[in-house]
C-alpha positions in Angstrom: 9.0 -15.2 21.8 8.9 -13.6 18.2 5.6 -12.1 17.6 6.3 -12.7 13.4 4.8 -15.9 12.8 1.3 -14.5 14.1 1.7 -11.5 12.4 -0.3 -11.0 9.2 1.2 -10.3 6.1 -0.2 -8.7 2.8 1.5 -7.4 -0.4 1.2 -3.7 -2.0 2.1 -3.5 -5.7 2.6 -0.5 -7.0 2.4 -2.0 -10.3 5.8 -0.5 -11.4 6.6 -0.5 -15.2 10.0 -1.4 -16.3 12.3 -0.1 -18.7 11.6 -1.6 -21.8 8.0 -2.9 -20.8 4.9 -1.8 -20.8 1.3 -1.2 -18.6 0.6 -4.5 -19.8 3.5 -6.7 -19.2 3.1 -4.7 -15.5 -0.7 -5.9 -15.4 -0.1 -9.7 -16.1 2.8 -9.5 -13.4 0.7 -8.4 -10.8 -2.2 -11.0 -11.8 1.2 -13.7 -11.4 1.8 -12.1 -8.6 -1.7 -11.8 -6.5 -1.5 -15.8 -7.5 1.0 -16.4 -6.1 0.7 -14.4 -3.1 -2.4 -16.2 -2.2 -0.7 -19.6 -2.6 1.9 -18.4 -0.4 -1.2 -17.4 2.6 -0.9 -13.3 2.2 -3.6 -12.2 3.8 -4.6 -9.0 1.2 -3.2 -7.4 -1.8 -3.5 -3.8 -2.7 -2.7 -1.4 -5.2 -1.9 2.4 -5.1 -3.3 5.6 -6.8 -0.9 7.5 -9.1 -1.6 9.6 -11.8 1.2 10.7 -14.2 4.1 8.8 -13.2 5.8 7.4 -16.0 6.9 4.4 -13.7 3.6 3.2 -12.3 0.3 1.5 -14.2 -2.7 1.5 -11.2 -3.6 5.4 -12.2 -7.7 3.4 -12.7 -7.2 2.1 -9.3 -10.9 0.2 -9.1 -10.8 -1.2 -12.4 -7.2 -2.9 -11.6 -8.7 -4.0 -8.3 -11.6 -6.1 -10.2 -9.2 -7.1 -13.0 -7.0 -9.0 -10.2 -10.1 -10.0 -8.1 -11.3 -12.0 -10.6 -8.0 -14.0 -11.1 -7.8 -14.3 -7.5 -10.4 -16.7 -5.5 -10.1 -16.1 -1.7 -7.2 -13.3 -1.2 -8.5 -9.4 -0.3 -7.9 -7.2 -3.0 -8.1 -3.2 -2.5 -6.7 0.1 -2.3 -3.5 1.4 -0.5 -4.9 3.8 -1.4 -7.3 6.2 -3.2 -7.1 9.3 -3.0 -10.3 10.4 -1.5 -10.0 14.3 -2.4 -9.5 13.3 -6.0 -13.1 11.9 -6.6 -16.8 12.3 -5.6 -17.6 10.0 -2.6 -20.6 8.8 -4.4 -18.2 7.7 -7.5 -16.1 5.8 -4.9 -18.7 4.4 -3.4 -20.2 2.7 -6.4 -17.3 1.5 -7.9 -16.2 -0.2 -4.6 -19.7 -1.3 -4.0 -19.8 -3.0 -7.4 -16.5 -4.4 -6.5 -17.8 -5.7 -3.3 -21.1 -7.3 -5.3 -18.8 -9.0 -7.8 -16.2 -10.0 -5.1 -18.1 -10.6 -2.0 -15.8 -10.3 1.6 -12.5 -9.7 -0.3 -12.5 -6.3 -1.2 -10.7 -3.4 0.6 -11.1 0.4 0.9 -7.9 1.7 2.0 -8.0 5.6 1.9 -5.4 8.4 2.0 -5.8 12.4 1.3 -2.6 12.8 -1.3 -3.0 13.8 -4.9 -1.3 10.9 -6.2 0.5 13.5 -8.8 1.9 16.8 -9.3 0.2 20.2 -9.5 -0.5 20.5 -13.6 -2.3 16.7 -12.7 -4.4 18.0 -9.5 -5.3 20.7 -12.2 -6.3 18.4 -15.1 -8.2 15.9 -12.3 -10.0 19.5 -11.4 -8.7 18.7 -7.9 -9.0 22.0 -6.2 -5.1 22.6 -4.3 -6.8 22.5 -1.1 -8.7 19.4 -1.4 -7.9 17.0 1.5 -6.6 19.4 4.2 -9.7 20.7 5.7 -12.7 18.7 4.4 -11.2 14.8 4.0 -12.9 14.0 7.7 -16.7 15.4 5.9 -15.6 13.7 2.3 -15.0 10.9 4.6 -18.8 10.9 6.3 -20.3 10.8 3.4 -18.3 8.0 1.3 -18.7 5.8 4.7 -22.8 6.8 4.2 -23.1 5.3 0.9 -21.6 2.4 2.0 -23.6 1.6 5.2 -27.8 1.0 5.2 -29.2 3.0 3.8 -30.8 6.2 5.7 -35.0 6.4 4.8 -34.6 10.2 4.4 -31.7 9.6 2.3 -32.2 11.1 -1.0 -28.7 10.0 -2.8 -28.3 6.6 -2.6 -25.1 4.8 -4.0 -26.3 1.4 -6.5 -24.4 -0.7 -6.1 -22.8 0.4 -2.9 -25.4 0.6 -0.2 -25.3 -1.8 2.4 -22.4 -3.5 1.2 -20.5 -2.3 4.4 -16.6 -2.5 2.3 -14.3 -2.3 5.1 -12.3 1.1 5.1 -8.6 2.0 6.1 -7.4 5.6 7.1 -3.4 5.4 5.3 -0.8 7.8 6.1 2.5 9.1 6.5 1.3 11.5 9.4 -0.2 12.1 12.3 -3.1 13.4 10.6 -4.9 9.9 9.5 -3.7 8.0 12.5 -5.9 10.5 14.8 -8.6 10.3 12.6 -8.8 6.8 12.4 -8.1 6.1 15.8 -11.6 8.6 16.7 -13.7 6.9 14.4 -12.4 3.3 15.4 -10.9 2.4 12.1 -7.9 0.0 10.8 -4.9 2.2 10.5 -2.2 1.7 7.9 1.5 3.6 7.6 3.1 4.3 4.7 6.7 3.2 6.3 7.8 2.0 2.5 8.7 5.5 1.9 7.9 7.6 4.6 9.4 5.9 7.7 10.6 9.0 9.5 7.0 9.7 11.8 6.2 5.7 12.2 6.2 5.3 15.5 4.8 8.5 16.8 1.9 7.8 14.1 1.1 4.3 15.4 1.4 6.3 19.2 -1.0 8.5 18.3 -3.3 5.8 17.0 -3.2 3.5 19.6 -3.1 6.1 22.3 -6.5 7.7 21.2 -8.3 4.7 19.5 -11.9 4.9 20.8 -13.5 1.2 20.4 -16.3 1.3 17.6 -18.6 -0.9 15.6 -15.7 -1.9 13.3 -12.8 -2.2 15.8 -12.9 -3.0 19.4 -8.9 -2.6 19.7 -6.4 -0.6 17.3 -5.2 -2.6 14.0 -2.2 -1.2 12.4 -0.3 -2.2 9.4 2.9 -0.8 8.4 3.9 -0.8 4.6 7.8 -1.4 4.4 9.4 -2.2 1.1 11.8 -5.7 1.8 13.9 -7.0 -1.1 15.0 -10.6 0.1 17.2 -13.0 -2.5 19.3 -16.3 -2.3 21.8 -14.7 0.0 22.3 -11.1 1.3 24.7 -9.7 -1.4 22.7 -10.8 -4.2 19.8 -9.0 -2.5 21.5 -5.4 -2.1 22.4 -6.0 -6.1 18.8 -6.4 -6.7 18.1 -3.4 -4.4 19.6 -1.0 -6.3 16.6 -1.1 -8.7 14.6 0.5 -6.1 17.5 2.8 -5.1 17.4 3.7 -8.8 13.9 4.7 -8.7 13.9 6.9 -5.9 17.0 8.7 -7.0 15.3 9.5 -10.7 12.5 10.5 -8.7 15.0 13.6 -6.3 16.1 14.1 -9.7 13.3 14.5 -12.0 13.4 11.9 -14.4 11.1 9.0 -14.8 10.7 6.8 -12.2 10.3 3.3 -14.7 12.3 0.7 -12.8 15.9 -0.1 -14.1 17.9 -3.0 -14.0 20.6 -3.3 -11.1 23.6 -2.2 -11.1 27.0 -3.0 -9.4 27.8 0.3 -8.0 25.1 3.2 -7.9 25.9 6.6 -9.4 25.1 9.5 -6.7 26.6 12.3 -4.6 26.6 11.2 -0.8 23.7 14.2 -0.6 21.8 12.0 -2.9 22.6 8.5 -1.2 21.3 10.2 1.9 18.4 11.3 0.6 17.1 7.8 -0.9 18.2 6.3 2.4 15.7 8.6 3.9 13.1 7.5 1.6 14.4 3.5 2.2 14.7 3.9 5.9 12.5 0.8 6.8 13.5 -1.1 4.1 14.5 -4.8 4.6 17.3 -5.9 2.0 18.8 -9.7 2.5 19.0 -13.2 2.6 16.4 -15.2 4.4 18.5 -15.3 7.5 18.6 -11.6 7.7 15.1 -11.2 6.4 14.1 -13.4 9.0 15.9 -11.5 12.2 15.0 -7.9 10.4 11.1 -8.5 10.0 11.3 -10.2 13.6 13.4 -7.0 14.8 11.0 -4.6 13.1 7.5 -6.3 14.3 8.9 -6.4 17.8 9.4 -2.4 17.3 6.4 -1.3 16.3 3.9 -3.7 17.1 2.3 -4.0 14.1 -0.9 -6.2 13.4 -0.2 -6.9 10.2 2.9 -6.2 7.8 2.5 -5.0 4.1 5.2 -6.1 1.8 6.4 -3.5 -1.3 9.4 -5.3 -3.3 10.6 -3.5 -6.6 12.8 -5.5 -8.8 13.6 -5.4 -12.8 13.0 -9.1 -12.5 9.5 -10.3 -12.3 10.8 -13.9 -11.2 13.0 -12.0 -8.6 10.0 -10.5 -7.4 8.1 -13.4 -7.1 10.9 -15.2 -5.4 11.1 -12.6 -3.1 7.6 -13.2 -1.6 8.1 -16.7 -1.4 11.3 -16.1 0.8 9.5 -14.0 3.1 6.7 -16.1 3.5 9.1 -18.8 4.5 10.8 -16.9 6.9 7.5 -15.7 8.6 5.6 -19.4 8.9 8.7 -21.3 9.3 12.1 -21.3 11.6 15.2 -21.4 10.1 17.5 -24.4 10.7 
């Protein structure tokens, strides 16, 4: 028996900006969309770290977090991620323990160790080039110790932030976070919407080494998959070509704001190869296939909970998206 209809499933907006909008025709569509989405029953909504990508608005991760919190009334709201390296733990921790004050038991802490940008950004963020790769599991200690009760020998205490306990999420693409979250007995998320290629040895790695803890007694892994579902299955791969758009300007260089479809996409087969590589999970269909493909893929890996990414031109497209895949998950197709 399908495993789908008991699987959770949560949205991450990567609060794309189209061609010919703006950051704040992209901030009232994720608002519309966080609505919606808890309407529909998604269980969290999340929003990414970027810096200097022409295409995405959520580069003040926090303060979009609290902007759709407070439009929202019972849906999670957080980070997939922030980039931990990028800031001071004790910064993190008090803008997510403000978060968690203003928005008590919905707020999220989803972590990951990538810049978020390119070099001449690390540089301008004074990230040092090797931030992340050996220190992210001490940077880690000490965000997680502003966060807890506070210590009586503690001299640096986090206001607001201490004792507010904001649940935390190791995110990846690697092995790297799935063994670090699986020894410290943390939720474990995969970054399957454009990194597919090491998703199941990650969630093998997790699950094979989780060690119980105060958090977790037993593994919880999401996988983030991008799914673009429409009224039938070629009116979906039309509207899929907007993504395919993006990830081509990105192998190319040129800003990634998201384009209208297309009829027929414009790339060498060295090109289509590589954005299939980047699209490898991805879900594109009617609600029959949706339906058989998320069923398909939840049966594969197991997951705990599935995090939806959909880019499309449309916002209305977008939102109908959701809908059909909230459908498809709590109710069987005649």
């Amino acid at each position: 028996m399908s495993q789908l209809a008991n699987t959770a499933i949560s949205v991450l907006d990567l609060a794309p900006i189209r061609q010919g909008g703006s950051a704040a025709e992209t901030f009232r569509n994720s608002v519309s969309l966080a609505q919606k989405a808890e309407q529909l029953g998604y269980t969290r909504y999340w929003l990414a770290e970027h810096h200097n990508i022409a295409g995405i608005a959520s580069a003040a991760t926090a303060v979009l977090i609290g902007y759709v919190a407070g439009q929202t009334t019972t849906i999670r709201v957080g980070s997939g991620g922030i980039m931990l390296p990028n800031h001071p733990p004790l910064v993190i921790a008090e803008q997510f323990g403000t978060l968690e004050t203003l928005y008590p038991g919905r707020i999220d802490l989803g972590l990951g160790r990538a810049p978020g940008s390119d070099g001449a950004t690390m540089q301008a963020m004074r990230r040092n080039a090797q931030a992340g790769v050996d220190d992210f599991p001490q940077l880690l200690n000490e965000l997680r110790s502003y966060l807890a009760d506070a210590d009586p020998q503690q001299r640096v205490k986090a206001v607001p932030g201490q004792g507010t306990h904001v649940p935390i999420w190791l995110l990846g693409s690697s092995g790297y976070s799935a063994q670090l979250a699986a020894k410290l007995g943390l939720p474990f998320a995969f970054a399957a919407q454009f990194a597919p290629g090491y998703l199941f040895e990650a969630l093998r790695l997790y699950r094979d080494n989780f060690r119980p803890s105060e958090h977790l007694d037993k593994p919880h892994a999401m996988v983030g998959l991008p799914v673009i579902a429409a009224e039938s299955d070629a009116m979906a791969h039309y509207l899929a070509t907007t993504s395919q758009q993006k990830f081509l300007s990105l192998i190319r260089g040129k800003p990634t704001q998201s384009q209208p479809p297309v009829e027929q996409m414009d790339w060498t087969p060295m090109e289509r190869s590589q954005v299939s590589q980047f699209l490898g999970a991805a879900i594109i269909g009617g609600p029959a296939t949706v339906k058989a493909e998320l069923e398909a893929f939840q049966a594969r890996t197991g997951a705990d909970e599935l995090m939806i990414n959909s880019d499309f031109y449309d916002h209305a497209d977008r939102l109908r998206s959701y809908e059909i895949v909230a459908d498809v998950v709590r109710s069987p197709l005649n």
